[in-house]
PDB file of C-alpha atoms in Angstrom:
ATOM      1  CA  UNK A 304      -4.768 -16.979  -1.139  1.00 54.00           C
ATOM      2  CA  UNK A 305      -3.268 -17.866   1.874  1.00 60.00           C
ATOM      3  CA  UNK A 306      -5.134 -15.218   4.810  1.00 61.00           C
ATOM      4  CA  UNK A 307      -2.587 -12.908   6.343  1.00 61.00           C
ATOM      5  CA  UNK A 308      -3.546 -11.727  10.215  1.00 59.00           C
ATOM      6  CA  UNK A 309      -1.255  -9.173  11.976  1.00 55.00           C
ATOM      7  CA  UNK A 310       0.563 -10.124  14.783  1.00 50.00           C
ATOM      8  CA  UNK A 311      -0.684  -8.092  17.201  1.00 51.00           C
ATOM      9  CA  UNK A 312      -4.212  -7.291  17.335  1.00 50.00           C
ATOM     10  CA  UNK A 313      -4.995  -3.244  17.263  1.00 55.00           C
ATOM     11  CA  UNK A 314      -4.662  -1.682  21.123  1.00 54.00           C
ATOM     12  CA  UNK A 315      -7.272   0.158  22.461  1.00 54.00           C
ATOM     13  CA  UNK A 316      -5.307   1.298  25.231  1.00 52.00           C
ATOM     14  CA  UNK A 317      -4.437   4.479  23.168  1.00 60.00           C
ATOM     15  CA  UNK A 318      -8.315   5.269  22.204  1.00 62.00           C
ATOM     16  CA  UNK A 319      -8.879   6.181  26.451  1.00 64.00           C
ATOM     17  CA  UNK A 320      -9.140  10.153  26.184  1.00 73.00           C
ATOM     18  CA  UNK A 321      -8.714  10.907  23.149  1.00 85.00           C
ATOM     19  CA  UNK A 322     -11.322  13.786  21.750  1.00 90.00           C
ATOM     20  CA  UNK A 323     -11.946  15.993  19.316  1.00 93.00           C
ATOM     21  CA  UNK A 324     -10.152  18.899  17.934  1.00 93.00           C
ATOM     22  CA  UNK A 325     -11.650  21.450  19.642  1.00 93.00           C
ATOM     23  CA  UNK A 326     -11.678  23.803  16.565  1.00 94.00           C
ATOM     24  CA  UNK A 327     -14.213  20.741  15.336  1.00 94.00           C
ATOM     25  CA  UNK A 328     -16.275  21.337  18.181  1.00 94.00           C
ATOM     26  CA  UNK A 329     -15.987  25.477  18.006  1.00 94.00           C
ATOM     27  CA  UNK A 330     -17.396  24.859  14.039  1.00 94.00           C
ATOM     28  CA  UNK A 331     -20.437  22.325  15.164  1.00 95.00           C
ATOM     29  CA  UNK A 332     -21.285  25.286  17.798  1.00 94.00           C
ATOM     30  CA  UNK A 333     -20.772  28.298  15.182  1.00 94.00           C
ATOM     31  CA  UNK A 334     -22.387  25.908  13.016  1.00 93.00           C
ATOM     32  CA  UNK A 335     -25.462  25.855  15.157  1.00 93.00           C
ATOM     33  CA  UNK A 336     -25.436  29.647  16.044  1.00 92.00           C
ATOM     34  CA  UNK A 337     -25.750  30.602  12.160  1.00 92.00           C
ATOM     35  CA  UNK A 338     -28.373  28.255  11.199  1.00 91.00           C
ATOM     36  CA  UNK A 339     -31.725  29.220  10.734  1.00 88.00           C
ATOM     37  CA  UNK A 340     -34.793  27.246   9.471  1.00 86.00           C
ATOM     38  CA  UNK A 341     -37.213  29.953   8.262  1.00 84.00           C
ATOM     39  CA  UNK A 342     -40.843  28.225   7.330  1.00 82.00           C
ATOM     40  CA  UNK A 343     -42.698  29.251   4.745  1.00 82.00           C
ATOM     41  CA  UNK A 344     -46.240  27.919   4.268  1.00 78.00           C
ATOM     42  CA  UNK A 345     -45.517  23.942   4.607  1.00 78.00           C
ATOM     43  CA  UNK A 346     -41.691  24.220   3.461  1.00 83.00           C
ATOM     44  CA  UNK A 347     -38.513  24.797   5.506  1.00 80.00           C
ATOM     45  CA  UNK A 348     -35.316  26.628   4.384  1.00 84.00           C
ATOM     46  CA  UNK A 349     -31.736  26.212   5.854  1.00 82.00           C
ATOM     47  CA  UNK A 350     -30.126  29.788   5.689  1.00 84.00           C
ATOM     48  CA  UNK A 351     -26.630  30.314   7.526  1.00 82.00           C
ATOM     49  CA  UNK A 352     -25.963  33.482   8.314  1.00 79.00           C
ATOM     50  CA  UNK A 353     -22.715  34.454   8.523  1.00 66.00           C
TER      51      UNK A 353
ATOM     52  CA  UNK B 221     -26.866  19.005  51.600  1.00 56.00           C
ATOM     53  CA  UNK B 222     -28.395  19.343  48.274  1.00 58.00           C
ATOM     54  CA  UNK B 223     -27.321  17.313  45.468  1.00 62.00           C
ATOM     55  CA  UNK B 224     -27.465  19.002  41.848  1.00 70.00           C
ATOM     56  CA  UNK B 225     -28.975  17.087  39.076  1.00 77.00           C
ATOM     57  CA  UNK B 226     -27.037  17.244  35.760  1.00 84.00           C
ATOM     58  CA  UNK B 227     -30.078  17.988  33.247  1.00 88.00           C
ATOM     59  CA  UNK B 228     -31.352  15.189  31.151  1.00 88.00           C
ATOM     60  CA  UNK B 229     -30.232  14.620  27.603  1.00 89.00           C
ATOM     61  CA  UNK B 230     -34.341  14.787  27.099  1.00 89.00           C
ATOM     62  CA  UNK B 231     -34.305  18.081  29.041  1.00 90.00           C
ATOM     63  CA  UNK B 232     -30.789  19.214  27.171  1.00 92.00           C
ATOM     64  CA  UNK B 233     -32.701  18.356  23.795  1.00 92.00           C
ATOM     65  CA  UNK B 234     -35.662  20.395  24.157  1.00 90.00           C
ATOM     66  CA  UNK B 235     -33.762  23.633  25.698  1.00 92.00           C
ATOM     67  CA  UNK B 236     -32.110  23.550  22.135  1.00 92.00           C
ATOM     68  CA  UNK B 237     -35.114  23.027  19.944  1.00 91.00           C
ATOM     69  CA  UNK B 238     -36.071  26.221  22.302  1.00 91.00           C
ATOM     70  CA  UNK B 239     -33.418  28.103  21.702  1.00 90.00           C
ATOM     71  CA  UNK B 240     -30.512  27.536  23.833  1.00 92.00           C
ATOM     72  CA  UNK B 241     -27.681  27.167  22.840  1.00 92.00           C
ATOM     73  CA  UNK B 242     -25.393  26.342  25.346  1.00 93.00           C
ATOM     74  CA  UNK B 243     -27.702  23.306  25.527  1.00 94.00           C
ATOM     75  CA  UNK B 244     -26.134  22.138  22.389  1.00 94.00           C
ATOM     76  CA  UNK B 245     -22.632  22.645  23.926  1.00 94.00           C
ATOM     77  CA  UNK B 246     -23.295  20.669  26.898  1.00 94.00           C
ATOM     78  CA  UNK B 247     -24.975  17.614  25.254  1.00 94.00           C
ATOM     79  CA  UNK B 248     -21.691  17.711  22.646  1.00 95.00           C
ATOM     80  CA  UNK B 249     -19.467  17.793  26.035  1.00 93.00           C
ATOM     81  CA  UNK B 250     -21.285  15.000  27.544  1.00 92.00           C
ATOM     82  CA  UNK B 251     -20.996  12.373  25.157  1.00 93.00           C
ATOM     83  CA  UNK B 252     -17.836  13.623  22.596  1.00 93.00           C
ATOM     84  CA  UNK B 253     -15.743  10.916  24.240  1.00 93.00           C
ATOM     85  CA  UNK B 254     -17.780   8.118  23.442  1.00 92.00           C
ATOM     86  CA  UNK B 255     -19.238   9.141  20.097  1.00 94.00           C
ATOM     87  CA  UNK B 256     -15.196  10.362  19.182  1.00 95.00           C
ATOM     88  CA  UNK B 257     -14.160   6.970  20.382  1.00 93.00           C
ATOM     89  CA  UNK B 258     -16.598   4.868  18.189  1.00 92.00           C
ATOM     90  CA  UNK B 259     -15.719   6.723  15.051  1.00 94.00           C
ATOM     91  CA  UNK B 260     -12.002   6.556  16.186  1.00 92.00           C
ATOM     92  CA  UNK B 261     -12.119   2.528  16.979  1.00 90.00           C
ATOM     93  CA  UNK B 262     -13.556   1.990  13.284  1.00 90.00           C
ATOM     94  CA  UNK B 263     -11.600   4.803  10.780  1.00 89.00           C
ATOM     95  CA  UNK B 264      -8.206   4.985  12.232  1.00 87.00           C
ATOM     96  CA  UNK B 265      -7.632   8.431  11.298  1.00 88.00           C
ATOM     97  CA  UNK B 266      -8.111  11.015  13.542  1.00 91.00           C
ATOM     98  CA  UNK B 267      -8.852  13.465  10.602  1.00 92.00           C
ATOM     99  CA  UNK B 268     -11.057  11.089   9.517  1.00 92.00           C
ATOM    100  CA  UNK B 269     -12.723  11.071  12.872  1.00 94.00           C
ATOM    101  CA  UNK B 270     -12.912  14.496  13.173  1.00 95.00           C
ATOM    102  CA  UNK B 271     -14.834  14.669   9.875  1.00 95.00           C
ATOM    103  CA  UNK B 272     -17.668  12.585  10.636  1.00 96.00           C
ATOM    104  CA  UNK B 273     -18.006  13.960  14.450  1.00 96.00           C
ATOM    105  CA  UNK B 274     -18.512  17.001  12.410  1.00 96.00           C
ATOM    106  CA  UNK B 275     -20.929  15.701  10.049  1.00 95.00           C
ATOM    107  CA  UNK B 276     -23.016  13.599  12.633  1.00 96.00           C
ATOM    108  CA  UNK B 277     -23.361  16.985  15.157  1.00 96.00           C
ATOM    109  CA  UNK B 278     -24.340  18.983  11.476  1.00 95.00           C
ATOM    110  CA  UNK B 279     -27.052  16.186  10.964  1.00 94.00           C
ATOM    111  CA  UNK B 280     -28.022  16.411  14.267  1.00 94.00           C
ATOM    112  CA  UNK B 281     -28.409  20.044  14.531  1.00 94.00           C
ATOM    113  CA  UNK B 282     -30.421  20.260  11.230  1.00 92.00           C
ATOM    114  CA  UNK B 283     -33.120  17.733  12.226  1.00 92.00           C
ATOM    115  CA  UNK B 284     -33.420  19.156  15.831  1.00 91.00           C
ATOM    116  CA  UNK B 285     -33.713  22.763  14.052  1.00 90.00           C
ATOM    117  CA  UNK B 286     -36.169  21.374  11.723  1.00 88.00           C
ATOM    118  CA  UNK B 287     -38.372  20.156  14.436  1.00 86.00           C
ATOM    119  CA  UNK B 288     -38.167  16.167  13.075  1.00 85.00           C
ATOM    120  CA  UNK B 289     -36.530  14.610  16.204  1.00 86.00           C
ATOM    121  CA  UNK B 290     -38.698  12.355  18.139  1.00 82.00           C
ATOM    122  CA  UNK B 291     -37.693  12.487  21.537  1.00 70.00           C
ATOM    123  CA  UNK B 292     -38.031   8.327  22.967  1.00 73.00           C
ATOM    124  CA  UNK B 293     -35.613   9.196  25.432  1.00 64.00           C
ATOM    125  CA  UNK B 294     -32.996   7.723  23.219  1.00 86.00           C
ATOM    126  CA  UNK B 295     -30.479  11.171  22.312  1.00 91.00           C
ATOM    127  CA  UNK B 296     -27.051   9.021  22.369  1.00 91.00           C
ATOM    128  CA  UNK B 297     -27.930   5.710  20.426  1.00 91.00           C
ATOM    129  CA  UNK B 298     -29.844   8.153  17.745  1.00 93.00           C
ATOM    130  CA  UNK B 299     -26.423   9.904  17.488  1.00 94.00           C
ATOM    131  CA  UNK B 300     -24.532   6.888  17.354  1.00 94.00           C
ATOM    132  CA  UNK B 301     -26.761   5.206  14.533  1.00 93.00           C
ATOM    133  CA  UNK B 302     -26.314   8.297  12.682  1.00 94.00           C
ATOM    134  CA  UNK B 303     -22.255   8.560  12.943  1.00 95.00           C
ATOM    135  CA  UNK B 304     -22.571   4.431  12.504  1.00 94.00           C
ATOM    136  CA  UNK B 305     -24.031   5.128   9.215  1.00 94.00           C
ATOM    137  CA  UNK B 306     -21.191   7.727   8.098  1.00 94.00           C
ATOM    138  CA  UNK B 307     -18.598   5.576   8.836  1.00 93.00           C
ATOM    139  CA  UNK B 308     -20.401   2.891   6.407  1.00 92.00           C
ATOM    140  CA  UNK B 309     -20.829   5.924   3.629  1.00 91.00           C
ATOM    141  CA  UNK B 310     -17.030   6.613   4.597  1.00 91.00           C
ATOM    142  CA  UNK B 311     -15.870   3.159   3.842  1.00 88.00           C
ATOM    143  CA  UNK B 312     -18.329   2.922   0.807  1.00 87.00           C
ATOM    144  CA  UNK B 313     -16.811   5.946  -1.191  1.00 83.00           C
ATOM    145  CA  UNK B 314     -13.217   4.669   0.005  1.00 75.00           C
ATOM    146  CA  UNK B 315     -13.555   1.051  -1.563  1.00 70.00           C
ATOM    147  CA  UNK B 316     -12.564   1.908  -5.328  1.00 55.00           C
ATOM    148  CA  UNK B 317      -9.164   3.165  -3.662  1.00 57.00           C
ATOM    149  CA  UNK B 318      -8.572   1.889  -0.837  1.00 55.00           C
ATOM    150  CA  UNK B 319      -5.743   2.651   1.788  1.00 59.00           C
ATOM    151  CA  UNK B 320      -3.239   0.445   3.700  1.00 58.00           C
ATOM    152  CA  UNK B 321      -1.530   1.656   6.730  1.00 59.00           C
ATOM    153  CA  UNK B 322       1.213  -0.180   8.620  1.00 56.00           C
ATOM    154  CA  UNK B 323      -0.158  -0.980  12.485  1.00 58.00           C
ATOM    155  CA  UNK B 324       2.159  -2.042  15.248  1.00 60.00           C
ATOM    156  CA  UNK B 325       4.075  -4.782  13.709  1.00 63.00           C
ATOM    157  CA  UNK B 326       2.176  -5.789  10.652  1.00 64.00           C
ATOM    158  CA  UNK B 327       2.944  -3.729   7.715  1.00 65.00           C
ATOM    159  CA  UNK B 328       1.156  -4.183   4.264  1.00 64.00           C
ATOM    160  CA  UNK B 329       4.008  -3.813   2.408  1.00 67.00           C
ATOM    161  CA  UNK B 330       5.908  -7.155   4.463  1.00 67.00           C
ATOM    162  CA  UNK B 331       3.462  -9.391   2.058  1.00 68.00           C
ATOM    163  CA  UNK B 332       3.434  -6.972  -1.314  1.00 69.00           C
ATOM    164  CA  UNK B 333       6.730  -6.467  -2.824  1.00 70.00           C
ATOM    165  CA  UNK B 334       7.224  -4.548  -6.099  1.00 73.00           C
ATOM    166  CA  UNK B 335       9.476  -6.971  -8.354  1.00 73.00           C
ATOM    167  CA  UNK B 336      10.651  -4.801 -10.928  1.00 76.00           C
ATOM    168  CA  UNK B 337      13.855  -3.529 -11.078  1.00 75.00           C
ATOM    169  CA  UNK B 338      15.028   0.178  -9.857  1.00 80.00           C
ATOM    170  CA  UNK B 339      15.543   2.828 -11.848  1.00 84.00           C
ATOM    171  CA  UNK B 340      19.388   2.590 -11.684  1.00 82.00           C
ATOM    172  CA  UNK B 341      19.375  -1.360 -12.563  1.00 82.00           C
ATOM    173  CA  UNK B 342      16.560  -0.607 -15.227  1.00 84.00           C
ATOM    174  CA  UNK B 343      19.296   1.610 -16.903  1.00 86.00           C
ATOM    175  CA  UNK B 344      22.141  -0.801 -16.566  1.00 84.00           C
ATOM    176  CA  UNK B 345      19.908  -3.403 -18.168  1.00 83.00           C
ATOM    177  CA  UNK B 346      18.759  -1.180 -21.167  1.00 86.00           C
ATOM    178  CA  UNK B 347      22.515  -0.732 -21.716  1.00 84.00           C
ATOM    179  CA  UNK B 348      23.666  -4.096 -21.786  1.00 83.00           C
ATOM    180  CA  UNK B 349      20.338  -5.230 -23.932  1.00 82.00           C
ATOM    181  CA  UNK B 350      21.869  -2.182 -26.271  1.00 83.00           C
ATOM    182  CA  UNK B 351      25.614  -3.340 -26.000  1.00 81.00           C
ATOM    183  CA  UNK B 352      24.553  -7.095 -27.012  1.00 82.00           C
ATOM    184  CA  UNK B 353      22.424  -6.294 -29.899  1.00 83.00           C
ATOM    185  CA  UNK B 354      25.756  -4.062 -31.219  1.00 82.00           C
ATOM    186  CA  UNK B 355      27.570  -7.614 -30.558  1.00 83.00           C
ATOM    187  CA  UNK B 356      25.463  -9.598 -32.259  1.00 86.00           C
ATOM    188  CA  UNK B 357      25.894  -7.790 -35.290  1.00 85.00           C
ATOM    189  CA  UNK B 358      29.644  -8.506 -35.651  1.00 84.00           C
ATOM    190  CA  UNK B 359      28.376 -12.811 -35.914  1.00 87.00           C
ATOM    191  CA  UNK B 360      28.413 -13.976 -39.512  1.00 89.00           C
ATOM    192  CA  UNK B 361      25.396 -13.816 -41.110  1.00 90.00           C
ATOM    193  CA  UNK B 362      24.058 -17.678 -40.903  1.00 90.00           C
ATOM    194  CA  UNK B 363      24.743 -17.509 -37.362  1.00 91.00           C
ATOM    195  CA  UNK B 364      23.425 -14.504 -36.403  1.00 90.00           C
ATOM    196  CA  UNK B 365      20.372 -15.146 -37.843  1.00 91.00           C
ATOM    197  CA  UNK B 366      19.483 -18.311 -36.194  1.00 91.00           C
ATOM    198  CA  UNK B 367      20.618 -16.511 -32.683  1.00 89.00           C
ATOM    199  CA  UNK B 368      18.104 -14.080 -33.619  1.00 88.00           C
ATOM    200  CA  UNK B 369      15.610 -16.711 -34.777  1.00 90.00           C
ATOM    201  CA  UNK B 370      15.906 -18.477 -30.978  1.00 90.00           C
ATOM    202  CA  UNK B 371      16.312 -15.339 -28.558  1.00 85.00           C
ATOM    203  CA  UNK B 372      14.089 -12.770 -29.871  1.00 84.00           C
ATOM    204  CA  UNK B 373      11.875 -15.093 -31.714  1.00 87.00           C
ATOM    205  CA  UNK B 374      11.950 -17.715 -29.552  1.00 88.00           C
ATOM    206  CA  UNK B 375      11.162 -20.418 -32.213  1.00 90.00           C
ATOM    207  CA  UNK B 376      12.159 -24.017 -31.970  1.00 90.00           C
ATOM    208  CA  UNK B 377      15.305 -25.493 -32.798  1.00 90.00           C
ATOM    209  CA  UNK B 378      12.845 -27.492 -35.241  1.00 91.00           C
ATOM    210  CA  UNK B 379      11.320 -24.166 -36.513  1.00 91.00           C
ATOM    211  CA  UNK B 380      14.745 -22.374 -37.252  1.00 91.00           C
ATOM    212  CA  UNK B 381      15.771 -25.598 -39.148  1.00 91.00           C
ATOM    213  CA  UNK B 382      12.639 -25.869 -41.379  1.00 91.00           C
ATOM    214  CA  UNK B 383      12.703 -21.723 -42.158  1.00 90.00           C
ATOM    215  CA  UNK B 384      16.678 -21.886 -42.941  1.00 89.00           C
ATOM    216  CA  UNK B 385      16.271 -24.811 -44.569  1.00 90.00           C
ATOM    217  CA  UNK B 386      19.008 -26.637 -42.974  1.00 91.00           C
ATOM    218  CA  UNK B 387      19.062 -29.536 -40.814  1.00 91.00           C
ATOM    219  CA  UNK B 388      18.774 -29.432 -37.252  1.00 90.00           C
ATOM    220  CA  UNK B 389      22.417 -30.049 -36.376  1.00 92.00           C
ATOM    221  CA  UNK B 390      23.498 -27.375 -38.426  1.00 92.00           C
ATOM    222  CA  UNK B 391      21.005 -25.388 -36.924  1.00 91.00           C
ATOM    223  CA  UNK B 392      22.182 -26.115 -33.113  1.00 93.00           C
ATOM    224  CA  UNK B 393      25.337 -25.790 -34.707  1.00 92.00           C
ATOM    225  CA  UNK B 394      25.718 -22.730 -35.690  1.00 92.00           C
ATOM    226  CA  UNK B 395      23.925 -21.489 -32.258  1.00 92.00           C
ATOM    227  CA  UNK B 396      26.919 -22.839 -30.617  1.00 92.00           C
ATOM    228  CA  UNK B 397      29.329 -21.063 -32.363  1.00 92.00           C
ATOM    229  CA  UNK B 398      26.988 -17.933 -32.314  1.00 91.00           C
ATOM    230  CA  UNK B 399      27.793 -18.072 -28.715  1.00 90.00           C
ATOM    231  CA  UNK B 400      31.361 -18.791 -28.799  1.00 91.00           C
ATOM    232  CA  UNK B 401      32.036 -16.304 -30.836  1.00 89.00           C
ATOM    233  CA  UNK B 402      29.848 -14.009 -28.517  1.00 87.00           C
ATOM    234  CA  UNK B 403      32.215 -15.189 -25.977  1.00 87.00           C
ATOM    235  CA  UNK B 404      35.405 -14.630 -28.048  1.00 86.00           C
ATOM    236  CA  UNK B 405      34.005 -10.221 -29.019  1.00 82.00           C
ATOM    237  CA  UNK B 406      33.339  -9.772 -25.354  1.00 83.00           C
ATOM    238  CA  UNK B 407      36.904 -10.613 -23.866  1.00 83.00           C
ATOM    239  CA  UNK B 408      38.043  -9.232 -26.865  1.00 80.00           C
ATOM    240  CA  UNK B 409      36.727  -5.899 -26.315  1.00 75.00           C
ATOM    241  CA  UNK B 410      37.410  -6.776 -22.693  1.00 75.00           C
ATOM    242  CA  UNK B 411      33.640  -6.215 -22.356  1.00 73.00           C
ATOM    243  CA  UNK B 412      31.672  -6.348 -19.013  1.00 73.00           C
ATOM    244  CA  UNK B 413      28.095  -7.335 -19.028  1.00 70.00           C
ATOM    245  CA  UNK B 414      27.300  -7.713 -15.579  1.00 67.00           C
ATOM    246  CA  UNK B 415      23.909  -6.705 -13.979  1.00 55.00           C
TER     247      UNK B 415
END
């Protein structure tokens, strides 16, 4: 089959400043703030507290 | 005057494993831009982006809470690596269905064309299928049988002769008048078979 290219290649002018959603970033942070790693003898546990 | 230093990533990194959290906040708002931007430039979706930003700063977080990061002075390519490897486990779990988006001027759809026929022509051509096999049924007998014999059986004109037992002139025969008289029904009826 015959390969098939676009005519344009993709822009990157429009990736410049673009971020993430900032209610991503507020979960990572919350995220963070419930976590806990309680150790117990040589094992770790993830709790989250909510 | 003084100049402030910006803390390290090294020294950002270690405040966390401590316990601060606003440590975490500022090493996110250092480098979001080019960590977003890497994802960005290889899923094309900024939900999709989102995601795994998400799920590389949860991986993160768990192994710096869980006291396995080695510090080598290397925070942003560790990140990287690990949001490099989600996009692969992205793409892997999207290759039994995966999508096609139109970008710019090239459109997937230019190159793959569906053939069939529309509803509205599928109808019209289930009708006249249905109108013609009505037709057909007005022929005479030895006629309409070897019309039947070469459109819906598609046998040979050989074939039809040997299983009517006539010759093949008689057989090619009678298709001709099978279609004449076709002919003759429809402007008859002042029929329209027209797709």
């Amino acid at each position: 089959m015959a390969k098939l290219y676009a005519k344009k290649p993709r822009s990157n002018k429009n990736l410049e400043g673009i971020k993430p959603k900032q209610e991503t970033i507020d979960f990572i942070l919350n995220y963070s703030k419930a976590l806990k790693i309680v150790t117990y003898k040589k094992e770790k546990f993830e709790t989250i507290l909510n | 005057m003084k100049k402030i230093e910006s803390p390290t990533d090294a020294q950002l990194v270690s405040a966390y494993i401590a316990g601060d959290e606003i440590a975490l906040s500022k090493l996110i708002n250092n480098h979001q831009q080019r960590l977003y931007n890497f994802i960005y430039s290889k899923v094309y979706d900024r939900d999709v982006a989102d995601d795994i930003f998400q799920d590389t700063f949860i991986k993160v977080i768990r192994t710096l809470k869980r006291g396995k990061y080695n510090e080598e002075g290397k925070f942003l390519p560790w990140v990287m690596r690990i949001a490099h490897n989600l996009v692969i486990d992205h793409f892997r779990k999207n290759k039994r269905m995966p999508k096609f988006e139109g970008f710019g001027d090239f459109d997937i759809f230019d190159f793959i064309k569906d053939d069939g026929l529309n509803v509205e022509k599928q109808i019209i051509k289930d009708q006249i299928e249905f109108d013609l096999v009505g037709l057909i049924d007005e022929l005479p007998e030895d006629q309409k049988e070897v019309l039947n014999m070469r459109i819906f059986k598609d046998m040979s004109f050989k074939e039809i002769a040997v299983s009517t037992d006539v010759s093949i002139n008689t057989a090619l025969g009678r298709m001709r008048y099978a279609l004449i008289n076709l002919r003759k029904i429809i402007e008859k009826h002042n029929i329209v078979l027209t797709n």
